[in-house]
C-alpha atoms as one frame of an Amber mdcrd trajectory, in Angstrom:
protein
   0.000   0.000   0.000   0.775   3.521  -0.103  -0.573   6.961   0.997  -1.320
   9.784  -2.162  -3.236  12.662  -2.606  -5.976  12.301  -5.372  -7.559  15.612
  -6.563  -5.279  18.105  -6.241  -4.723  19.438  -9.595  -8.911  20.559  -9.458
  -7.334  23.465  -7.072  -6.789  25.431 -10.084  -8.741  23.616 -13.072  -8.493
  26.212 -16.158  -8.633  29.005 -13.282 -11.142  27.560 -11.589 -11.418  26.215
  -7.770 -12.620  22.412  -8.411 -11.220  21.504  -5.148 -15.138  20.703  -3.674
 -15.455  18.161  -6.122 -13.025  16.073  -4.171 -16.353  15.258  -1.670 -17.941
  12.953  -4.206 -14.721  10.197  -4.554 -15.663   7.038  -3.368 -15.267   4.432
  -5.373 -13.170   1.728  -3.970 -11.207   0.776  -7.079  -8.536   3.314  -9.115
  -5.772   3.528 -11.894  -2.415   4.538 -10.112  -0.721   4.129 -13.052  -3.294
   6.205 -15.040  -3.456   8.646 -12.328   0.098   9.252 -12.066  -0.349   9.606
 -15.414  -2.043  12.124 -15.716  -1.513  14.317 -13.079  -4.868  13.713 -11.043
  -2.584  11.915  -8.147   0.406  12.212  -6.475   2.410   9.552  -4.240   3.005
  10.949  -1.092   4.988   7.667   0.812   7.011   4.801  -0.113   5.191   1.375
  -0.365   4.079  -0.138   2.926   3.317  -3.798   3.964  -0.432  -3.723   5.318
  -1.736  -6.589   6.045  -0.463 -10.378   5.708  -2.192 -13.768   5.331  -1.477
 -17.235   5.413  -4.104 -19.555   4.294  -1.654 -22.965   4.828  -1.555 -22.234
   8.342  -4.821 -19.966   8.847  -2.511 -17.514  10.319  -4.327 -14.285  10.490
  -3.042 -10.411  11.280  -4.564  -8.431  13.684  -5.001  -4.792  13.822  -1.936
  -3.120  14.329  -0.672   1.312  14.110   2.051   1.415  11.569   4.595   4.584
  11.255   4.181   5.967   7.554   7.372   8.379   6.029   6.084  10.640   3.787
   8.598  11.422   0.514   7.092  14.786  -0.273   4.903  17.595   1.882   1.504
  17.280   1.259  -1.949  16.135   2.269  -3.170  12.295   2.534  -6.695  11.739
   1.288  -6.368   8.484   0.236  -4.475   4.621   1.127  -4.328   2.923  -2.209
  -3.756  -1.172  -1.547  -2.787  -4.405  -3.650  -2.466  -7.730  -2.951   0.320
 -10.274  -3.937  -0.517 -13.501  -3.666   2.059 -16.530  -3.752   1.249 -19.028
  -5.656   3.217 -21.868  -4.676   4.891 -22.690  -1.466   8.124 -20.921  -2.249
   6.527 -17.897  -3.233   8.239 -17.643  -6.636   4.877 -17.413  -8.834   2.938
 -14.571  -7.467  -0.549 -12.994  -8.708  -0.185  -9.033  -7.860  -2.341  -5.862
  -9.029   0.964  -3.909  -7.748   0.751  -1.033  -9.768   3.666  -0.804 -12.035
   4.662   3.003 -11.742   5.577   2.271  -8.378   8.814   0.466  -6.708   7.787
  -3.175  -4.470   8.422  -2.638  -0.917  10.987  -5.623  -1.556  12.503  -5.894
  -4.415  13.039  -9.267  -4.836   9.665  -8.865  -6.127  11.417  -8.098  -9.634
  12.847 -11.583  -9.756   9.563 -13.469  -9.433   7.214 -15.129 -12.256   4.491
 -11.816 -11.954   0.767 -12.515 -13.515  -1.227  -8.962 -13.777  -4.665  -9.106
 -13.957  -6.061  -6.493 -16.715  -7.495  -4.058 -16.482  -5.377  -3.026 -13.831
  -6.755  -1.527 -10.753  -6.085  -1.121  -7.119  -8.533  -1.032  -4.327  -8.868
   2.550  -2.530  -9.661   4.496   1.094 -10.737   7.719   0.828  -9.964  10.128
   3.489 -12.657  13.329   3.591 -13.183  16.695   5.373 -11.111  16.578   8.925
  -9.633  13.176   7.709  -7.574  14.731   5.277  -3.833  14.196   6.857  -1.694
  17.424   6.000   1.957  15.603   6.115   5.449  16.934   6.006   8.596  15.006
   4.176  10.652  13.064   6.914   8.393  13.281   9.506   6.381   9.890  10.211
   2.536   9.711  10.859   1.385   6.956  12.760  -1.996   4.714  10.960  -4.334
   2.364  11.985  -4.888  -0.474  10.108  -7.120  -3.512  10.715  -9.820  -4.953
   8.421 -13.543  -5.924   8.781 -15.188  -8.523   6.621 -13.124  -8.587   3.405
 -12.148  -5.011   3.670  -8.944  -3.709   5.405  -9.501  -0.462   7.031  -7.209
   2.576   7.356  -7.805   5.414  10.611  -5.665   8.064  12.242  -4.988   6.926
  15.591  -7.718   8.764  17.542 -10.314   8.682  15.160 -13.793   9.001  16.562
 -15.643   5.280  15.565 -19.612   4.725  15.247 -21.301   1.440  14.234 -23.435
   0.904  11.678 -26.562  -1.159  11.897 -24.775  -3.933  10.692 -22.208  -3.947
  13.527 -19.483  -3.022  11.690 -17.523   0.297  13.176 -16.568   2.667  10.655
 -14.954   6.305  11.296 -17.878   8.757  12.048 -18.301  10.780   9.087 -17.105
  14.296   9.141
């Protein structure tokens, strides 16, 4: 995974404030690649391990506050996440929708047998309103991660939690 900032470039769209607009992202799948692309987002850390499974041994991770290193001031409205998946015991066949603009957090990764789904997209967390984490380069920012259901969850240590009728807790919208 890794933290960017998606939107930015509607600050000053053809002299224009767009920056509002940035309320209405939520889908929960994206285009780093394209994105980098084009402008529309900007990496703000290095890649981070999340979250790891082991179905052999039903191993399972539990919630745990990370320290993220941003690479570049700026503000963090979104956790964009991949999975790798090992294929065979060793680990040398792997099935990843890493996005290839970016550097593996271990780059051994290069030397494996890599199968890309296509289209290729990456699941996404939107931060919004008081959310939004202004950052500064060098200076780590602690996150919460954990995961309900099949979804892994990102919060800023402190965030306020409700539940939903379903049980689930989610961050209490802004």
């Amino acid at each position: 995974a890794a933290a960017f900032e998606f939107g930015e470039n509607l600050a000053n769209f053809n002299g224009f404030d767009l920056s509002a607009l940035n309320c209405y992202r939520t889908g929960n799948m994206v285009d780093v690649d394209g994105s980098l692309e084009r402008g529309t987002a900007r990496q703000i850390t290095n890649v981070f391990e999340v979250l790891k499974f082991n179905f052999l041994t039903n191993e399972l991770p539990t919630a745990h506050t990370i320290n993220i290193n941003p690479i570049v001031d700026g503000k963090v409205n979104a956790i964009v996440f991949w999975y790798e998946i090992a294929m065979d015991e060793e680990g040398d066949i792997i099935l990843t929708n890493w996005p290839e603009s970016l550097p593996p957090a271990d780059f051994s990764m290069m030397e494996k047998d890599l199968h890309r789904p296509s289209p290729l997209r990456q699941a996404v967390t939107y931060f919004h309103g008081h959310y939004i984490k202004e950052v500064t380069q060098g200076e780590p920012v602690e996150l919460d991660i954990g995961y309900t259901q099949s979804w892994p969850q990102f919060q800023w240590p402190g965030t306020e939690m409700v539940q939903k009728e379903s049980g689930e807790m989610i961050a209490k919208p802004p």
